Amino acid sequence: ANIKHVVYRAHSLDKDEVIARLQYGPDTSMELRLEEPEPGYDHLFRLEGLQPGTRYYYRVTHVGVQLWARESFLTLPGPGSEVHLAAIGDSGTGSDEQIELAGQLDALEPHLLLHTGDTVYPYGTPSLYYNKFFKIYRDLLSNTCIYPSLGNHDCLISPAYWLYVFHLPANNPAKDEAYYSFDAGDAHFVALNSCTYEVPDEQVEWL
């Protein structure tokens, strides 16, 4: 079964912490519901038991504050299915070219987005991630699964915030989200952590 994480940061009207609710399902009635027990700014919902190659609709509510627009996403294709992917890297300069590329990627409607590292420049701070990545690729990320890899600019200060905002499989002996693998269709994808400009022995052994 597929697992999907829905992650977002609250920007409520009054900037207070809010309780988040997620409605979702394979049709627009979105009869399944999850709700957080405590208010917060950052929200994570883990959706389990999803069917491969299936479109799911979802809507986020800040309880008692704001109802957000309905969105949808397509789960990863199962074995024997075609996979349409997009790949980017060195993406976060905030340039006009990056904004234009974001629109082109959104129009492609890929099954998944691979990011080869250096999410933002010159280094990974919360404000730079928001302004130079999440804000620019908002529409694409609302509807597409992203699988990133760490680049050296993501690690210049610390990879801690990168590891905080992306929720990845961590299916290795160290349970480390900085390197992982996943399947889509008949393809097997691997992301490695080369922050030190080389692949550590434990990752080589894992491969």
PDB file of N, CA and C in Angstrom, residues 87-135:
ATOM      1  N   ALA A  87      12.685  16.196 -13.000  1.00  0.00           N
ATOM      2  CA  ALA A  87      13.879  16.282 -12.151  1.00  0.00           C
ATOM      3  C   ALA A  87      14.458  17.684 -12.236  1.00  0.00           C
ATOM      4  N   ILE A  88      14.774  18.240 -11.090  1.00  0.00           N
ATOM      5  CA  ILE A  88      15.409  19.553 -11.018  1.00  0.00           C
ATOM      6  C   ILE A  88      16.526  19.505  -9.986  1.00  0.00           C
ATOM      7  N   GLY A  89      17.381  20.513 -10.013  1.00  0.00           N
ATOM      8  CA  GLY A  89      18.440  20.650  -9.023  1.00  0.00           C
ATOM      9  C   GLY A  89      18.965  22.075  -9.045  1.00  0.00           C
ATOM     10  N   ASP A  90      19.682  22.451  -8.003  1.00  0.00           N
ATOM     11  CA  ASP A  90      20.216  23.825  -7.912  1.00  0.00           C
ATOM     12  C   ASP A  90      19.102  24.828  -8.200  1.00  0.00           C
ATOM     13  N   SER A  91      17.988  24.674  -7.501  1.00  0.00           N
ATOM     14  CA  SER A  91      16.756  25.336  -7.936  1.00  0.00           C
ATOM     15  C   SER A  91      16.485  26.685  -7.288  1.00  0.00           C
ATOM     16  N   GLY A  92      16.995  26.931  -6.105  1.00  0.00           N
ATOM     17  CA  GLY A  92      16.436  28.012  -5.305  1.00  0.00           C
ATOM     18  C   GLY A  92      17.134  29.339  -5.367  1.00  0.00           C
ATOM     19  N   THR A  93      17.150  29.974  -6.537  1.00  0.00           N
ATOM     20  CA  THR A  93      17.724  31.316  -6.633  1.00  0.00           C
ATOM     21  C   THR A  93      16.670  32.409  -6.585  1.00  0.00           C
ATOM     22  N   GLY A  94      15.401  32.040  -6.808  1.00  0.00           N
ATOM     23  CA  GLY A  94      14.334  33.034  -6.827  1.00  0.00           C
ATOM     24  C   GLY A  94      14.297  33.853  -8.104  1.00  0.00           C
ATOM     25  N   SER A  95      14.919  33.362  -9.163  1.00  0.00           N
ATOM     26  CA  SER A  95      15.018  34.113 -10.413  1.00  0.00           C
ATOM     27  C   SER A  95      13.725  34.015 -11.222  1.00  0.00           C
ATOM     28  N   ASP A  96      13.604  34.882 -12.238  1.00  0.00           N
ATOM     29  CA  ASP A  96      12.466  34.811 -13.151  1.00  0.00           C
ATOM     30  C   ASP A  96      12.450  33.473 -13.886  1.00  0.00           C
ATOM     31  N   GLU A  97      13.630  32.959 -14.204  1.00  0.00           N
ATOM     32  CA  GLU A  97      13.715  31.675 -14.898  1.00  0.00           C
ATOM     33  C   GLU A  97      13.178  30.542 -14.026  1.00  0.00           C
ATOM     34  N   GLN A  98      13.457  30.610 -12.721  1.00  0.00           N
ATOM     35  CA  GLN A  98      12.943  29.578 -11.819  1.00  0.00           C
ATOM     36  C   GLN A  98      11.420  29.629 -11.754  1.00  0.00           C
ATOM     37  N   ILE A  99      10.861  30.822 -11.704  1.00  0.00           N
ATOM     38  CA  ILE A  99       9.402  30.968 -11.642  1.00  0.00           C
ATOM     39  C   ILE A  99       8.769  30.438 -12.923  1.00  0.00           C
ATOM     40  N   GLU A 100       9.393  30.726 -14.073  1.00  0.00           N
ATOM     41  CA  GLU A 100       8.875  30.223 -15.346  1.00  0.00           C
ATOM     42  C   GLU A 100       8.945  28.694 -15.394  1.00  0.00           C
ATOM     43  N   LEU A 101      10.062  28.136 -14.911  1.00  0.00           N
ATOM     44  CA  LEU A 101      10.222  26.685 -14.897  1.00  0.00           C
ATOM     45  C   LEU A 101       9.181  26.032 -13.993  1.00  0.00           C
ATOM     46  N   ALA A 102       8.866  26.661 -12.875  1.00  0.00           N
ATOM     47  CA  ALA A 102       7.858  26.108 -11.965  1.00  0.00           C
ATOM     48  C   ALA A 102       6.520  25.948 -12.681  1.00  0.00           C
ATOM     49  N   GLY A 103       6.149  26.930 -13.490  1.00  0.00           N
ATOM     50  CA  GLY A 103       4.912  26.840 -14.252  1.00  0.00           C
ATOM     51  C   GLY A 103       4.940  25.722 -15.272  1.00  0.00           C
ATOM     52  N   GLN A 104       6.084  25.540 -15.932  1.00  0.00           N
ATOM     53  CA  GLN A 104       6.220  24.472 -16.927  1.00  0.00           C
ATOM     54  C   GLN A 104       6.132  23.103 -16.261  1.00  0.00           C
ATOM     55  N   LEU A 105       6.769  22.948 -15.100  1.00  0.00           N
ATOM     56  CA  LEU A 105       6.711  21.673 -14.384  1.00  0.00           C
ATOM     57  C   LEU A 105       5.289  21.360 -13.938  1.00  0.00           C
ATOM     58  N   ASP A 106       4.585  22.368 -13.461  1.00  0.00           N
ATOM     59  CA  ASP A 106       3.207  22.173 -13.022  1.00  0.00           C
ATOM     60  C   ASP A 106       2.333  21.704 -14.186  1.00  0.00           C
ATOM     61  N   ALA A 107       2.554  22.264 -15.364  1.00  0.00           N
ATOM     62  CA  ALA A 107       1.768  21.890 -16.539  1.00  0.00           C
ATOM     63  C   ALA A 107       2.045  20.454 -16.980  1.00  0.00           C
ATOM     64  N   LEU A 108       3.235  19.927 -16.676  1.00  0.00           N
ATOM     65  CA  LEU A 108       3.583  18.558 -17.063  1.00  0.00           C
ATOM     66  C   LEU A 108       2.819  17.518 -16.250  1.00  0.00           C
ATOM     67  N   GLU A 109       2.403  17.863 -15.047  1.00  0.00           N
ATOM     68  CA  GLU A 109       1.700  16.955 -14.143  1.00  0.00           C
ATOM     69  C   GLU A 109       2.452  15.626 -13.973  1.00  0.00           C
ATOM     70  N   PRO A 110       3.713  15.673 -13.519  1.00  0.00           N
ATOM     71  CA  PRO A 110       4.479  14.429 -13.356  1.00  0.00           C
ATOM     72  C   PRO A 110       3.956  13.592 -12.192  1.00  0.00           C
ATOM     73  N   HIS A 111       4.226  12.285 -12.246  1.00  0.00           N
ATOM     74  CA  HIS A 111       3.878  11.427 -11.117  1.00  0.00           C
ATOM     75  C   HIS A 111       4.702  11.776  -9.886  1.00  0.00           C
ATOM     76  N   LEU A 112       5.947  12.185 -10.103  1.00  0.00           N
ATOM     77  CA  LEU A 112       6.821  12.509  -8.989  1.00  0.00           C
ATOM     78  C   LEU A 112       7.854  13.530  -9.439  1.00  0.00           C
ATOM     79  N   LEU A 113       8.406  14.234  -8.464  1.00  0.00           N
ATOM     80  CA  LEU A 113       9.448  15.236  -8.701  1.00  0.00           C
ATOM     81  C   LEU A 113      10.703  14.811  -7.963  1.00  0.00           C
ATOM     82  N   LEU A 114      11.790  14.640  -8.701  1.00  0.00           N
ATOM     83  CA  LEU A 114      13.097  14.369  -8.103  1.00  0.00           C
ATOM     84  C   LEU A 114      13.856  15.677  -7.977  1.00  0.00           C
ATOM     85  N   HIS A 115      14.503  15.866  -6.829  1.00  0.00           N
ATOM     86  CA  HIS A 115      15.368  17.033  -6.664  1.00  0.00           C
ATOM     87  C   HIS A 115      16.765  16.534  -6.349  1.00  0.00           C
ATOM     88  N   THR A 116      17.749  16.954  -7.169  1.00  0.00           N
ATOM     89  CA  THR A 116      19.098  16.407  -7.067  1.00  0.00           C
ATOM     90  C   THR A 116      20.003  17.158  -6.101  1.00  0.00           C
ATOM     91  N   GLY A 117      19.445  18.133  -5.372  1.00  0.00           N
ATOM     92  CA  GLY A 117      20.225  18.801  -4.338  1.00  0.00           C
ATOM     93  C   GLY A 117      20.409  20.288  -4.576  1.00  0.00           C
ATOM     94  N   ASP A 118      20.857  20.984  -3.529  1.00  0.00           N
ATOM     95  CA  ASP A 118      20.965  22.448  -3.506  1.00  0.00           C
ATOM     96  C   ASP A 118      19.582  23.063  -3.726  1.00  0.00           C
ATOM     97  N   THR A 119      18.732  22.813  -2.753  1.00  0.00           N
ATOM     98  CA  THR A 119      17.331  23.243  -2.843  1.00  0.00           C
ATOM     99  C   THR A 119      17.233  24.751  -2.929  1.00  0.00           C
ATOM    100  N   VAL A 120      18.033  25.458  -2.127  1.00  0.00           N
ATOM    101  CA  VAL A 120      18.037  26.922  -2.141  1.00  0.00           C
ATOM    102  C   VAL A 120      19.474  27.427  -2.055  1.00  0.00           C
ATOM    103  N   TYR A 121      19.640  28.683  -2.437  1.00  0.00           N
ATOM    104  CA  TYR A 121      20.944  29.347  -2.355  1.00  0.00           C
ATOM    105  C   TYR A 121      20.818  30.595  -1.488  1.00  0.00           C
ATOM    106  N   PRO A 122      21.890  30.970  -0.781  1.00  0.00           N
ATOM    107  CA  PRO A 122      23.199  30.301  -0.753  1.00  0.00           C
ATOM    108  C   PRO A 122      23.276  29.168   0.261  1.00  0.00           C
ATOM    109  N   TYR A 123      22.302  29.081   1.185  1.00  0.00           N
ATOM    110  CA  TYR A 123      22.300  28.021   2.194  1.00  0.00           C
ATOM    111  C   TYR A 123      20.873  27.851   2.698  1.00  0.00           C
ATOM    112  N   GLY A 124      20.670  26.755   3.441  1.00  0.00           N
ATOM    113  CA  GLY A 124      19.316  26.374   3.814  1.00  0.00           C
ATOM    114  C   GLY A 124      18.841  26.934   5.137  1.00  0.00           C
ATOM    115  N   THR A 125      18.204  28.087   5.109  1.00  0.00           N
ATOM    116  CA  THR A 125      17.557  28.645   6.289  1.00  0.00           C
ATOM    117  C   THR A 125      16.044  28.601   6.085  1.00  0.00           C
ATOM    118  N   PRO A 126      15.242  28.637   7.156  1.00  0.00           N
ATOM    119  CA  PRO A 126      13.782  28.576   6.997  1.00  0.00           C
ATOM    120  C   PRO A 126      13.224  29.623   6.044  1.00  0.00           C
ATOM    121  N   SER A 127      13.681  30.877   6.141  1.00  0.00           N
ATOM    122  CA  SER A 127      13.127  31.924   5.276  1.00  0.00           C
ATOM    123  C   SER A 127      13.491  31.696   3.816  1.00  0.00           C
ATOM    124  N   LEU A 128      14.701  31.207   3.547  1.00  0.00           N
ATOM    125  CA  LEU A 128      15.101  30.939   2.167  1.00  0.00           C
ATOM    126  C   LEU A 128      14.345  29.749   1.591  1.00  0.00           C
ATOM    127  N   TYR A 129      14.133  28.712   2.391  1.00  0.00           N
ATOM    128  CA  TYR A 129      13.343  27.571   1.911  1.00  0.00           C
ATOM    129  C   TYR A 129      11.938  28.028   1.553  1.00  0.00           C
ATOM    130  N   TYR A 130      11.353  28.872   2.388  1.00  0.00           N
ATOM    131  CA  TYR A 130       9.986  29.311   2.113  1.00  0.00           C
ATOM    132  C   TYR A 130       9.932  30.191   0.867  1.00  0.00           C
ATOM    133  N   ASN A 131      10.778  31.232   0.805  1.00  0.00           N
ATOM    134  CA  ASN A 131      10.680  32.218  -0.271  1.00  0.00           C
ATOM    135  C   ASN A 131      11.232  31.718  -1.605  1.00  0.00           C
ATOM    136  N   LYS A 132      12.248  30.869  -1.570  1.00  0.00           N
ATOM    137  CA  LYS A 132      12.910  30.468  -2.812  1.00  0.00           C
ATOM    138  C   LYS A 132      12.565  29.057  -3.269  1.00  0.00           C
ATOM    139  N   PHE A 133      11.787  28.334  -2.452  1.00  0.00           N
ATOM    140  CA  PHE A 133      11.406  26.991  -2.882  1.00  0.00           C
ATOM    141  C   PHE A 133       9.909  26.745  -2.703  1.00  0.00           C
ATOM    142  N   PHE A 134       9.433  26.683  -1.471  1.00  0.00           N
ATOM    143  CA  PHE A 134       8.034  26.296  -1.243  1.00  0.00           C
ATOM    144  C   PHE A 134       7.046  27.308  -1.819  1.00  0.00           C
ATOM    145  N   LYS A 135       7.350  28.574  -1.732  1.00  0.00           N
ATOM    146  CA  LYS A 135       6.451  29.593  -2.283  1.00  0.00           C
ATOM    147  C   LYS A 135       6.415  29.521  -3.803  1.00  0.00           C
TER     148      LYS A 135
END
